Amino acid sequence: MMSGRRVGLLDVDLHGPSVPTMLGLEGRRLAGDEDGMLPVQIGGLNVMSVGFLLESADSPVVWRGPLKMGAIRQFIEEVNWGDLDLLVIDVPPGTGDEPLSICQLISDLDGAVIVTTPQKVAAVDVRKSISFCKELGVRVLGVVENMSGFACPKCGEVTQILREGGGRKMAEEMHVPFVGSIPIDPMIAVSGDEGKAFVEMKEGSPAAQAFRDIVAAIITQ
Amino acid sequence: MMSGRRVGLLDVDLHGPSVPTMLGLEGRRLAGDEDGMLPVQIGGLNVMSVGFLLESADSPVVWRGPLKMGAIRQFIEEVNWGDLDLLVIDVPPGTGDEPLSICQLISDLDGAVIVTTPQKVAAVDVRKSISFCKELGVRVLGVVENMSGFACPKCGEVTQILREGGGRKMAEEMHVPFVGSIPIDPMIAVSGDEGKAFVEMKEGSPAAQAFRDIVAAIITQ
């Protein structure tokens, strides 16, 4: 999806680092050299996650705010990312220490991609994240609506499991761009659990096409 | 579901307080008297959420750890909860400031109910929460698996949208009790968005029955 670009992926979901599982990198540890920690490499992608530092997969990260800020600073300043075209940062939901640290530590952020689901309960939380970006002067590159409708594999009936269109409506009300909806596909959970790329596992599916269109809409901005 | 019991509900998801929306209490503000802040009352339930303190529904709570600990302390010590049989505390995912503050501020916690979804990516995070409870000496009352299978309303075909049985398997591996699975029902999102109780809106449905069985399994411990 990022063909030809040198990309880094930084997982700052310190309490729930899912990136190692979703990329099939569980159990991998970081190497270091005199220039700092080296990210884990997979298919040309440079990856950093607190998951690579934990003793076991079940170890919790019981850190309060200031410790989190320190860890995130290290991930940015002391990891030898090499020469990147893009650094993608995966941030947990909310407006707490993790996104705040990123916004304060990286002065030239290109912007934020906001992911929601269609129902109002999710949109209510995400509206706060958009206000947070506006307060901190971070451009919102786009809102993505995930888990948007499910087509029964037997009869084709589409059910709006988590309601319909809440992401688009919320983006319009908050005056930020809407960049696409990803339909529910059971293979998304399977591919994430197995550490494989969904867009390659189910190439040509509506959800894979949605992923591609969304990346294209964000990258060309 | 809690018939006859005096129940309080404390929402300590400071960055994403969904309780006001899900109970139809959006826009409600707190009253106070000489004994402290008074929780919002609905149908005999005493409710407290940071959502009742925000200027607008879109205002983010941009607080780092120490401020969060202070706010949670106030919710516990300075809210006039009255005479309760049960205080239910809704905590955001992860092992950060919010659950840590609760465990440190309330010395006689009865225990924690852990909610996951069936796929491994979710179970990986939740295993950390269970380790966190064990480290802090908090008993795990049970694991609930949410979003567990979807029956197409047209043809009845059941699809495991987020895989199958990961919650039960994880509970067994972590040696904590499994207390039930809640199937996907599109009315759960509708009822939450509309601020109505799902178990009343769709009484008799498999998901409503699952909710009741799970509450019974937890309460009788």
CSV table of C-alpha atoms in Angstrom, one decimal:
chain,number,residue,atom,x,y,z
A,1,MET,CA,0.0,0.0,0.0
A,2,MET,CA,2.9,2.3,0.6
A,3,SER,CA,4.9,1.1,-2.4
A,4,GLY,CA,8.3,2.7,-2.8
A,5,ARG,CA,8.1,4.7,0.5
A,6,ARG,CA,10.3,4.0,3.5
A,7,VAL,CA,7.8,3.7,6.4
A,8,GLY,CA,8.1,3.5,10.1
A,9,LEU,CA,5.3,2.3,12.5
A,10,LEU,CA,5.4,3.4,16.1
A,11,ASP,CA,2.9,1.8,18.4
A,12,VAL,CA,2.3,4.0,21.4
A,13,ASP,CA,-0.6,2.1,22.8
A,14,LEU,CA,1.5,1.3,25.9
A,15,HIS,CA,-1.2,-0.6,27.8
A,16,GLY,CA,-2.5,-2.6,24.8
A,17,PRO,CA,0.3,-2.9,22.2
A,18,SER,CA,-1.5,-4.9,19.4
A,19,VAL,CA,1.0,-4.2,16.7
A,20,PRO,CA,3.3,-7.1,17.4
A,21,THR,CA,0.4,-9.6,17.2
A,22,MET,CA,-1.1,-8.0,14.1
A,23,LEU,CA,2.2,-8.1,12.3
A,24,GLY,CA,3.2,-11.6,13.4
A,25,LEU,CA,6.1,-10.2,15.5
A,26,GLU,CA,5.2,-11.6,18.9
A,27,GLY,CA,8.2,-12.6,21.0
A,28,ARG,CA,10.6,-10.4,18.9
A,29,ARG,CA,13.0,-8.4,21.0
A,30,LEU,CA,14.8,-5.2,20.1
A,31,ALA,CA,18.4,-5.0,19.1
A,32,GLY,CA,20.6,-2.0,19.8
A,33,ASP,CA,23.8,-0.5,18.6
A,34,GLU,CA,25.8,2.6,19.4
A,35,ASP,CA,23.3,4.8,17.6
A,36,GLY,CA,20.3,3.6,19.8
A,37,MET,CA,17.6,1.0,19.7
A,38,LEU,CA,17.0,-0.6,16.3
A,39,PRO,CA,13.4,-1.1,15.2
A,40,VAL,CA,12.2,-4.5,14.2
A,41,GLN,CA,12.0,-4.9,10.4
A,42,ILE,CA,9.4,-6.7,8.5
A,43,GLY,CA,9.0,-6.4,4.7
A,44,GLY,CA,10.8,-3.1,4.6
A,45,LEU,CA,8.6,-1.6,7.5
A,46,ASN,CA,10.5,-0.4,10.6
A,47,VAL,CA,8.4,-1.2,13.7
A,48,MET,CA,8.7,-0.1,17.3
A,49,SER,CA,6.3,-1.1,20.1
A,50,VAL,CA,6.5,-1.4,23.9
A,51,GLY,CA,5.5,-5.0,23.2
A,52,PHE,CA,9.1,-5.7,22.1
A,53,LEU,CA,10.3,-4.7,25.6
A,54,LEU,CA,8.0,-6.8,27.8
A,55,GLU,CA,9.2,-9.8,29.6
A,56,SER,CA,6.2,-11.9,28.6
A,57,ALA,CA,3.1,-11.3,26.5
A,58,ASP,CA,1.0,-11.2,29.6
A,59,SER,CA,3.1,-8.6,31.4
A,60,PRO,CA,1.1,-5.4,32.0
A,61,VAL,CA,2.6,-2.0,31.7
A,62,VAL,CA,1.6,-0.3,35.0
A,63,TRP,CA,2.8,3.2,34.2
A,64,ARG,CA,1.4,6.5,35.2
A,65,GLY,CA,1.5,9.6,33.0
A,66,PRO,CA,5.1,10.9,33.6
A,67,LEU,CA,6.6,7.4,32.9
A,68,LYS,CA,4.6,7.1,29.7
A,69,MET,CA,5.8,10.5,28.5
A,70,GLY,CA,9.4,9.4,29.2
A,71,ALA,CA,9.0,6.1,27.3
A,72,ILE,CA,7.4,7.9,24.3
A,73,ARG,CA,10.2,10.4,24.2
A,74,GLN,CA,12.7,7.5,24.0
A,75,PHE,CA,10.8,5.8,21.2
A,76,ILE,CA,11.1,9.0,19.2
A,77,GLU,CA,14.5,10.3,20.2
A,78,GLU,CA,16.5,7.1,20.9
A,79,VAL,CA,15.2,4.7,18.3
A,80,ASN,CA,17.4,4.7,15.2
A,81,TRP,CA,14.6,5.0,12.7
A,82,GLY,CA,16.9,5.5,9.7
A,83,ASP,CA,15.8,7.6,6.7
A,84,LEU,CA,12.0,7.5,6.6
A,85,ASP,CA,9.5,9.0,4.2
A,86,LEU,CA,6.6,8.4,6.6
A,87,LEU,CA,6.3,7.7,10.3
A,88,VAL,CA,2.9,6.3,11.2
A,89,ILE,CA,2.0,6.5,14.9
A,90,ASP,CA,-0.7,4.2,16.4
A,91,VAL,CA,-2.2,6.0,19.4
A,92,PRO,CA,-4.8,4.5,21.9
A,93,PRO,CA,-8.2,6.1,22.0
A,94,GLY,CA,-8.8,9.1,24.2
A,95,THR,CA,-7.0,12.4,24.9
A,96,GLY,CA,-4.6,11.3,27.5
A,97,ASP,CA,-0.8,11.0,28.0
A,98,GLU,CA,-0.1,9.1,24.8
A,99,PRO,CA,-1.5,11.5,22.2
A,100,LEU,CA,-0.5,14.5,24.2
A,101,SER,CA,3.1,13.4,24.4
A,102,ILE,CA,3.2,12.8,20.7
A,103,CYS,CA,1.8,16.2,19.9
A,104,GLN,CA,4.2,17.9,22.3
A,105,LEU,CA,7.3,15.9,21.2
A,106,ILE,CA,6.8,16.1,17.4
A,107,SER,CA,6.5,19.7,16.3
A,108,ASP,CA,6.0,19.1,12.6
A,109,LEU,CA,3.2,16.4,12.7
A,110,ASP,CA,1.5,16.3,9.3
A,111,GLY,CA,-1.8,15.5,11.0
A,112,ALA,CA,-4.1,13.0,12.6
A,113,VAL,CA,-6.3,10.2,11.2
A,114,ILE,CA,-9.3,9.6,13.4
A,115,VAL,CA,-11.0,6.2,13.5
A,116,THR,CA,-14.5,5.7,14.8
A,117,THR,CA,-17.3,3.2,14.4
A,118,PRO,CA,-20.8,4.3,13.2
A,119,GLN,CA,-22.7,4.5,16.4
A,120,LYS,CA,-23.2,7.6,18.4
A,121,VAL,CA,-21.5,6.3,21.6
A,122,ALA,CA,-18.3,6.0,19.6
A,123,ALA,CA,-18.7,9.3,17.8
A,124,VAL,CA,-19.2,11.1,21.1
A,125,ASP,CA,-15.7,10.0,22.2
A,126,VAL,CA,-14.2,10.8,18.9
A,127,ARG,CA,-15.6,14.3,18.8
A,128,LYS,CA,-13.5,14.9,21.8
A,129,SER,CA,-10.4,13.7,20.0
A,130,ILE,CA,-11.1,16.1,17.1
A,131,SER,CA,-11.5,19.0,19.6
A,132,PHE,CA,-8.2,17.9,21.2
A,133,CYS,CA,-6.5,18.1,17.7
A,134,LYS,CA,-8.0,21.6,17.1
A,135,GLU,CA,-6.8,22.8,20.5
A,136,LEU,CA,-3.3,21.5,19.9
A,137,GLY,CA,-3.1,22.8,16.3
A,138,VAL,CA,-2.9,19.3,14.8
A,139,ARG,CA,-4.6,19.1,11.4
A,140,VAL,CA,-7.2,16.3,11.1
A,141,LEU,CA,-6.4,14.5,7.8
A,142,GLY,CA,-9.5,12.5,7.9
A,143,VAL,CA,-12.1,10.5,9.7
A,144,VAL,CA,-12.4,6.7,8.9
A,145,GLU,CA,-15.5,4.8,9.8
A,146,ASN,CA,-14.7,1.2,10.8
A,147,MET,CA,-17.1,-1.7,11.2
A,148,SER,CA,-19.5,-0.1,8.8
A,149,GLY,CA,-22.2,-2.7,7.9
A,150,PHE,CA,-22.0,-6.5,7.5
A,151,ALA,CA,-23.1,-8.6,4.5
A,152,CYS,CA,-24.2,-12.1,5.5
A,153,PRO,CA,-21.9,-14.5,3.7
A,154,LYS,CA,-24.9,-16.9,3.1
A,155,CYS,CA,-27.7,-14.7,2.0
A,156,GLY,CA,-26.0,-11.3,1.3
A,157,GLU,CA,-28.4,-9.4,3.7
A,158,VAL,CA,-26.6,-6.3,4.9
A,159,THR,CA,-27.1,-5.5,8.6
A,160,GLN,CA,-25.9,-2.3,10.2
A,161,ILE,CA,-24.6,-4.0,13.4
A,162,LEU,CA,-23.3,-0.8,14.9
A,163,ARG,CA,-25.8,1.6,13.2
A,164,GLU,CA,-25.2,3.5,10.0
A,165,GLY,CA,-23.3,6.6,8.8
A,166,GLY,CA,-22.4,8.0,12.2
A,167,GLY,CA,-18.8,8.6,11.2
A,168,ARG,CA,-19.6,10.6,8.1
A,169,LYS,CA,-22.3,12.7,9.9
A,170,MET,CA,-19.9,13.4,12.8
A,171,ALA,CA,-17.1,14.5,10.4
A,172,GLU,CA,-19.5,16.9,8.6
A,173,GLU,CA,-20.6,18.4,11.9
A,174,MET,CA,-17.0,18.8,13.1
A,175,HIS,CA,-15.9,20.2,9.7
A,176,VAL,CA,-13.2,17.7,9.1
A,177,PRO,CA,-12.8,15.5,5.9
A,178,PHE,CA,-14.4,12.0,5.8
A,179,VAL,CA,-12.1,9.6,4.0
A,180,GLY,CA,-14.1,6.3,3.9
A,181,SER,CA,-15.9,3.5,5.5
A,182,ILE,CA,-14.6,-0.1,6.1
A,183,PRO,CA,-17.3,-2.8,6.0
A,184,ILE,CA,-17.1,-5.6,8.6
A,185,ASP,CA,-15.3,-8.6,7.2
A,186,PRO,CA,-14.6,-11.6,9.6
A,187,MET,CA,-11.3,-12.1,7.9
A,188,ILE,CA,-10.1,-8.8,9.4
A,189,ALA,CA,-10.0,-10.4,12.8
A,190,VAL,CA,-8.5,-13.6,11.5
A,191,SER,CA,-5.7,-11.8,9.6
A,192,GLY,CA,-4.9,-9.6,12.7
A,193,ASP,CA,-4.8,-12.6,15.0
A,194,GLU,CA,-2.6,-14.5,12.5
A,195,GLY,CA,-0.2,-11.6,12.0
A,196,LYS,CA,-1.0,-11.3,8.3
A,197,ALA,CA,-1.9,-8.3,6.1
A,198,PHE,CA,-5.7,-8.3,5.4
A,199,VAL,CA,-5.3,-6.4,2.2
A,200,GLU,CA,-3.1,-9.2,0.9
A,201,MET,CA,-5.1,-12.1,2.4
A,202,LYS,CA,-8.4,-10.9,0.9
A,203,GLU,CA,-7.3,-8.8,-2.0
A,204,GLY,CA,-10.2,-7.6,-4.1
A,205,SER,CA,-12.7,-7.7,-1.2
A,206,PRO,CA,-14.8,-4.6,-0.5
A,207,ALA,CA,-13.0,-4.1,2.8
A,208,ALA,CA,-9.5,-4.4,1.2
A,209,GLN,CA,-10.5,-1.9,-1.5
A,210,ALA,CA,-11.8,0.4,1.2
A,211,PHE,CA,-8.4,0.2,3.0
A,212,ARG,CA,-6.6,1.1,-0.2
A,213,ASP,CA,-8.9,4.0,-1.1
A,214,ILE,CA,-8.5,5.4,2.4
A,215,VAL,CA,-4.7,5.2,2.4
A,216,ALA,CA,-4.7,6.9,-1.0
A,217,ALA,CA,-7.0,9.6,0.2
A,218,ILE,CA,-4.8,10.4,3.2
A,219,ILE,CA,-1.4,10.1,1.4
A,220,THR,CA,-2.3,12.4,-1.4
A,221,GLN,CA,-3.1,15.3,1.0
B,1,MET,CA,-31.3,-6.6,37.0
B,2,MET,CA,-30.2,-5.4,40.4
B,3,SER,CA,-33.7,-5.5,41.9
B,4,GLY,CA,-33.9,-4.3,45.5
B,5,ARG,CA,-30.3,-3.3,45.7
B,6,ARG,CA,-29.1,0.3,46.0
B,7,VAL,CA,-26.6,0.7,43.2
B,8,GLY,CA,-24.1,3.4,42.3
B,9,LEU,CA,-22.3,3.6,38.9
B,10,LEU,CA,-19.0,5.5,38.7
B,11,ASP,CA,-17.7,6.1,35.1
B,12,VAL,CA,-13.9,6.7,35.4
B,13,ASP,CA,-13.4,6.6,31.6
B,14,LEU,CA,-12.2,10.2,31.8
B,15,HIS,CA,-11.3,10.6,28.1
B,16,GLY,CA,-14.3,8.7,26.8
B,17,PRO,CA,-17.2,8.9,29.3
B,18,SER,CA,-20.0,7.0,27.5
B,19,VAL,CA,-22.2,6.4,30.5
B,20,PRO,CA,-24.1,9.7,30.1
B,21,THR,CA,-25.0,8.9,26.5
B,22,MET,CA,-25.9,5.3,27.2
B,23,LEU,CA,-28.2,6.2,30.1
B,24,GLY,CA,-29.9,9.1,28.3
B,25,LEU,CA,-28.3,11.6,30.7
B,26,GLU,CA,-26.4,13.8,28.2
B,27,GLY,CA,-26.4,17.5,29.2
B,28,ARG,CA,-27.1,16.7,32.8
B,29,ARG,CA,-25.1,18.7,35.4
B,30,LEU,CA,-24.1,17.9,38.9
B,31,ALA,CA,-25.7,19.5,41.9
B,32,GLY,CA,-23.9,19.9,45.2
B,33,ASP,CA,-24.7,20.4,48.8
B,34,GLU,CA,-22.7,20.9,52.0
B,35,ASP,CA,-22.0,17.1,52.0
B,36,GLY,CA,-20.4,17.1,48.6
B,37,MET,CA,-21.4,16.6,45.0
B,38,LEU,CA,-24.6,14.7,44.4
B,39,PRO,CA,-24.7,12.0,41.8
B,40,VAL,CA,-27.3,12.1,39.0
B,41,GLN,CA,-30.2,9.8,39.8
B,42,ILE,CA,-32.0,7.7,37.2
B,43,GLY,CA,-34.5,4.9,38.2
B,44,GLY,CA,-32.9,4.5,41.6
B,45,LEU,CA,-29.4,4.3,40.1
B,46,ASN,CA,-26.8,6.9,41.4
B,47,VAL,CA,-24.5,7.9,38.6
B,48,MET,CA,-21.3,9.9,38.4
B,49,SER,CA,-19.2,10.6,35.3
B,50,VAL,CA,-16.7,13.3,34.2
B,51,GLY,CA,-19.2,13.8,31.4
B,52,PHE,CA,-21.5,15.7,33.9
B,53,LEU,CA,-18.7,18.2,34.5
B,54,LEU,CA,-17.7,19.1,30.9
B,55,GLU,CA,-18.7,22.4,29.3
B,56,SER,CA,-19.9,20.7,26.1
B,57,ALA,CA,-20.2,17.2,24.8
B,58,ASP,CA,-17.2,17.8,22.5
B,59,SER,CA,-14.8,19.1,25.2
B,60,PRO,CA,-11.8,16.8,25.6
B,61,VAL,CA,-10.4,16.0,29.0
B,62,VAL,CA,-6.7,16.7,28.3
B,63,TRP,CA,-5.3,15.5,31.6
B,64,ARG,CA,-2.1,13.7,32.4
B,65,GLY,CA,-1.8,11.0,35.1
B,66,PRO,CA,-1.6,13.0,38.3
B,67,LEU,CA,-4.6,15.1,37.5
B,68,LYS,CA,-6.6,12.0,36.7
B,69,MET,CA,-5.7,10.4,40.1
B,70,GLY,CA,-6.9,13.6,41.8
B,71,ALA,CA,-10.2,13.6,39.9
B,72,ILE,CA,-10.9,10.0,40.7
B,73,ARG,CA,-10.1,10.6,44.3
B,74,GLN,CA,-12.7,13.3,44.4
B,75,PHE,CA,-15.3,11.1,42.7
B,76,ILE,CA,-14.8,8.5,45.5
B,77,GLU,CA,-14.3,10.7,48.5
B,78,GLU,CA,-16.3,13.9,47.7
B,79,VAL,CA,-19.4,12.5,46.0
B,80,ASN,CA,-22.2,11.9,48.4
B,81,TRP,CA,-23.1,8.4,47.2
B,82,GLY,CA,-25.5,7.7,50.1
B,83,ASP,CA,-26.0,4.3,51.4
B,84,LEU,CA,-25.2,1.8,48.6
B,85,ASP,CA,-25.2,-2.0,48.4
B,86,LEU,CA,-23.1,-2.0,45.3
B,87,LEU,CA,-20.8,0.5,43.6
B,88,VAL,CA,-20.1,-0.5,40.0
B,89,ILE,CA,-17.0,1.3,38.5
B,90,ASP,CA,-16.6,1.5,34.7
B,91,VAL,CA,-12.9,1.6,33.9
B,92,PRO,CA,-11.3,2.2,30.4
B,93,PRO,CA,-9.3,-0.5,28.8
B,94,GLY,CA,-5.6,-0.9,29.8
B,95,THR,CA,-3.6,-0.8,32.9
B,96,GLY,CA,-3.0,2.9,33.3
B,97,ASP,CA,-3.9,5.7,35.7
B,98,GLU,CA,-7.6,5.0,35.9
B,99,PRO,CA,-7.6,1.4,37.1
B,100,LEU,CA,-4.5,1.9,39.1
B,101,SER,CA,-6.1,4.9,41.0
B,102,ILE,CA,-9.2,2.8,41.7
B,103,CYS,CA,-7.1,-0.1,43.1
B,104,GLN,CA,-5.1,2.2,45.3
B,105,LEU,CA,-8.0,4.4,46.5
B,106,ILE,CA,-10.5,1.6,47.3
B,107,SER,CA,-8.9,-0.9,49.7
B,108,ASP,CA,-11.8,-3.3,49.9
B,109,LEU,CA,-12.7,-3.8,46.2
B,110,ASP,CA,-14.7,-7.0,45.8
B,111,GLY,CA,-13.1,-7.7,42.5
B,112,ALA,CA,-12.9,-7.0,38.8
B,113,VAL,CA,-15.1,-8.1,35.9
B,114,ILE,CA,-13.0,-8.2,32.7
B,115,VAL,CA,-14.6,-7.7,29.3
B,116,THR,CA,-13.0,-8.9,26.1
B,117,THR,CA,-14.1,-9.8,22.5
B,118,PRO,CA,-13.4,-13.3,21.0
B,119,GLN,CA,-10.3,-12.5,18.9
B,120,LYS,CA,-6.7,-13.0,20.0
B,121,VAL,CA,-5.8,-9.3,19.5
B,122,ALA,CA,-8.3,-8.4,22.2
B,123,ALA,CA,-7.4,-11.3,24.4
B,124,VAL,CA,-3.7,-10.3,24.3
B,125,ASP,CA,-4.6,-6.9,25.9
B,126,VAL,CA,-6.9,-8.4,28.4
B,127,ARG,CA,-4.4,-11.0,29.6
B,128,LYS,CA,-2.3,-8.0,30.7
B,129,SER,CA,-5.3,-6.6,32.7
B,130,ILE,CA,-5.7,-10.0,34.5
B,131,SER,CA,-2.0,-10.0,35.3
B,132,PHE,CA,-2.4,-6.4,36.6
B,133,CYS,CA,-5.3,-7.5,38.9
B,134,LYS,CA,-3.1,-10.4,40.2
B,135,GLU,CA,-0.2,-8.1,40.9
B,136,LEU,CA,-2.4,-5.7,42.8
B,137,GLY,CA,-4.2,-8.4,44.7
B,138,VAL,CA,-7.6,-7.7,43.1
B,139,ARG,CA,-9.8,-10.8,42.6
B,140,VAL,CA,-11.0,-11.4,39.1
B,141,LEU,CA,-14.7,-12.2,39.4
B,142,GLY,CA,-15.1,-13.2,35.8
B,143,VAL,CA,-14.3,-12.8,32.2
B,144,VAL,CA,-17.2,-11.8,29.8
B,145,GLU,CA,-16.9,-12.3,26.1
B,146,ASN,CA,-18.7,-9.5,24.2
B,147,MET,CA,-19.5,-9.5,20.4
B,148,SER,CA,-19.6,-13.2,20.3
B,149,GLY,CA,-21.2,-14.4,17.0
B,150,PHE,CA,-23.9,-12.8,14.9
B,151,ALA,CA,-27.1,-14.4,13.7
B,152,CYS,CA,-28.2,-12.9,10.3
B,153,PRO,CA,-31.8,-11.6,10.9
B,154,LYS,CA,-32.8,-12.7,7.4
B,155,CYS,CA,-31.5,-16.2,7.1
B,156,GLY,CA,-30.3,-17.1,10.6
B,157,GLU,CA,-26.8,-17.9,9.5
B,158,VAL,CA,-24.4,-17.4,12.4
B,159,THR,CA,-21.1,-15.7,11.5
B,160,GLN,CA,-18.2,-15.4,14.0
B,161,ILE,CA,-17.3,-11.9,13.0
B,162,LEU,CA,-14.6,-11.5,15.6
B,163,ARG,CA,-13.6,-15.2,15.7
B,164,GLU,CA,-14.9,-17.8,18.3
B,165,GLY,CA,-14.3,-18.6,21.9
B,166,GLY,CA,-11.2,-16.6,22.5
B,167,GLY,CA,-12.6,-15.2,25.8
B,168,ARG,CA,-13.3,-18.6,27.3
B,169,LYS,CA,-10.0,-20.0,26.2
B,170,MET,CA,-8.1,-17.0,27.6
B,171,ALA,CA,-9.9,-17.3,30.9
B,172,GLU,CA,-9.0,-21.0,31.2
B,173,GLU,CA,-5.4,-20.3,30.4
B,174,MET,CA,-5.3,-17.4,33.0
B,175,HIS,CA,-7.1,-19.6,35.6
B,176,VAL,CA,-9.9,-17.1,36.2
B,177,PRO,CA,-13.7,-17.8,35.9
B,178,PHE,CA,-15.5,-17.4,32.6
B,179,VAL,CA,-19.0,-16.0,33.2
B,180,GLY,CA,-20.6,-15.8,29.8
B,181,SER,CA,-20.7,-14.7,26.1
B,182,ILE,CA,-22.9,-11.9,24.8
B,183,PRO,CA,-23.9,-12.4,21.1
B,184,ILE,CA,-23.9,-9.5,18.7
B,185,ASP,CA,-27.3,-7.8,18.5
B,186,PRO,CA,-27.7,-4.6,16.4
B,187,MET,CA,-30.1,-3.3,19.1
B,188,ILE,CA,-27.3,-3.1,21.6
B,189,ALA,CA,-25.8,-0.2,19.7
B,190,VAL,CA,-29.3,1.4,19.1
B,191,SER,CA,-30.2,1.2,22.8
B,192,GLY,CA,-26.9,2.6,23.9
B,193,ASP,CA,-27.1,5.5,21.5
B,194,GLU,CA,-30.7,6.2,22.5
B,195,GLY,CA,-29.9,6.0,26.2
B,196,LYS,CA,-32.2,3.1,26.9
B,197,ALA,CA,-31.6,-0.2,28.7
B,198,PHE,CA,-31.1,-3.0,26.1
B,199,VAL,CA,-32.4,-5.7,28.5
B,200,GLU,CA,-35.7,-3.8,28.7
B,201,MET,CA,-35.8,-2.8,25.0
B,202,LYS,CA,-35.2,-6.4,23.8
B,203,GLU,CA,-36.3,-8.5,26.7
B,204,GLY,CA,-36.3,-12.2,26.0
B,205,SER,CA,-33.6,-11.9,23.2
B,206,PRO,CA,-30.5,-14.2,23.5
B,207,ALA,CA,-28.3,-11.2,24.2
B,208,ALA,CA,-30.6,-9.8,27.0
B,209,GLN,CA,-30.7,-13.3,28.6
B,210,ALA,CA,-26.9,-13.4,28.4
B,211,PHE,CA,-26.7,-10.1,30.2
B,212,ARG,CA,-29.0,-11.3,33.0
B,213,ASP,CA,-27.1,-14.6,33.4
B,214,ILE,CA,-23.8,-12.8,33.6
B,215,VAL,CA,-25.0,-10.4,36.2
B,216,ALA,CA,-26.4,-13.3,38.2
B,217,ALA,CA,-23.2,-15.2,38.0
B,218,ILE,CA,-21.2,-12.2,39.2
B,219,ILE,CA,-23.5,-11.1,42.0
B,220,THR,CA,-23.9,-14.5,43.6
B,221,GLN,CA,-20.1,-14.8,44.1
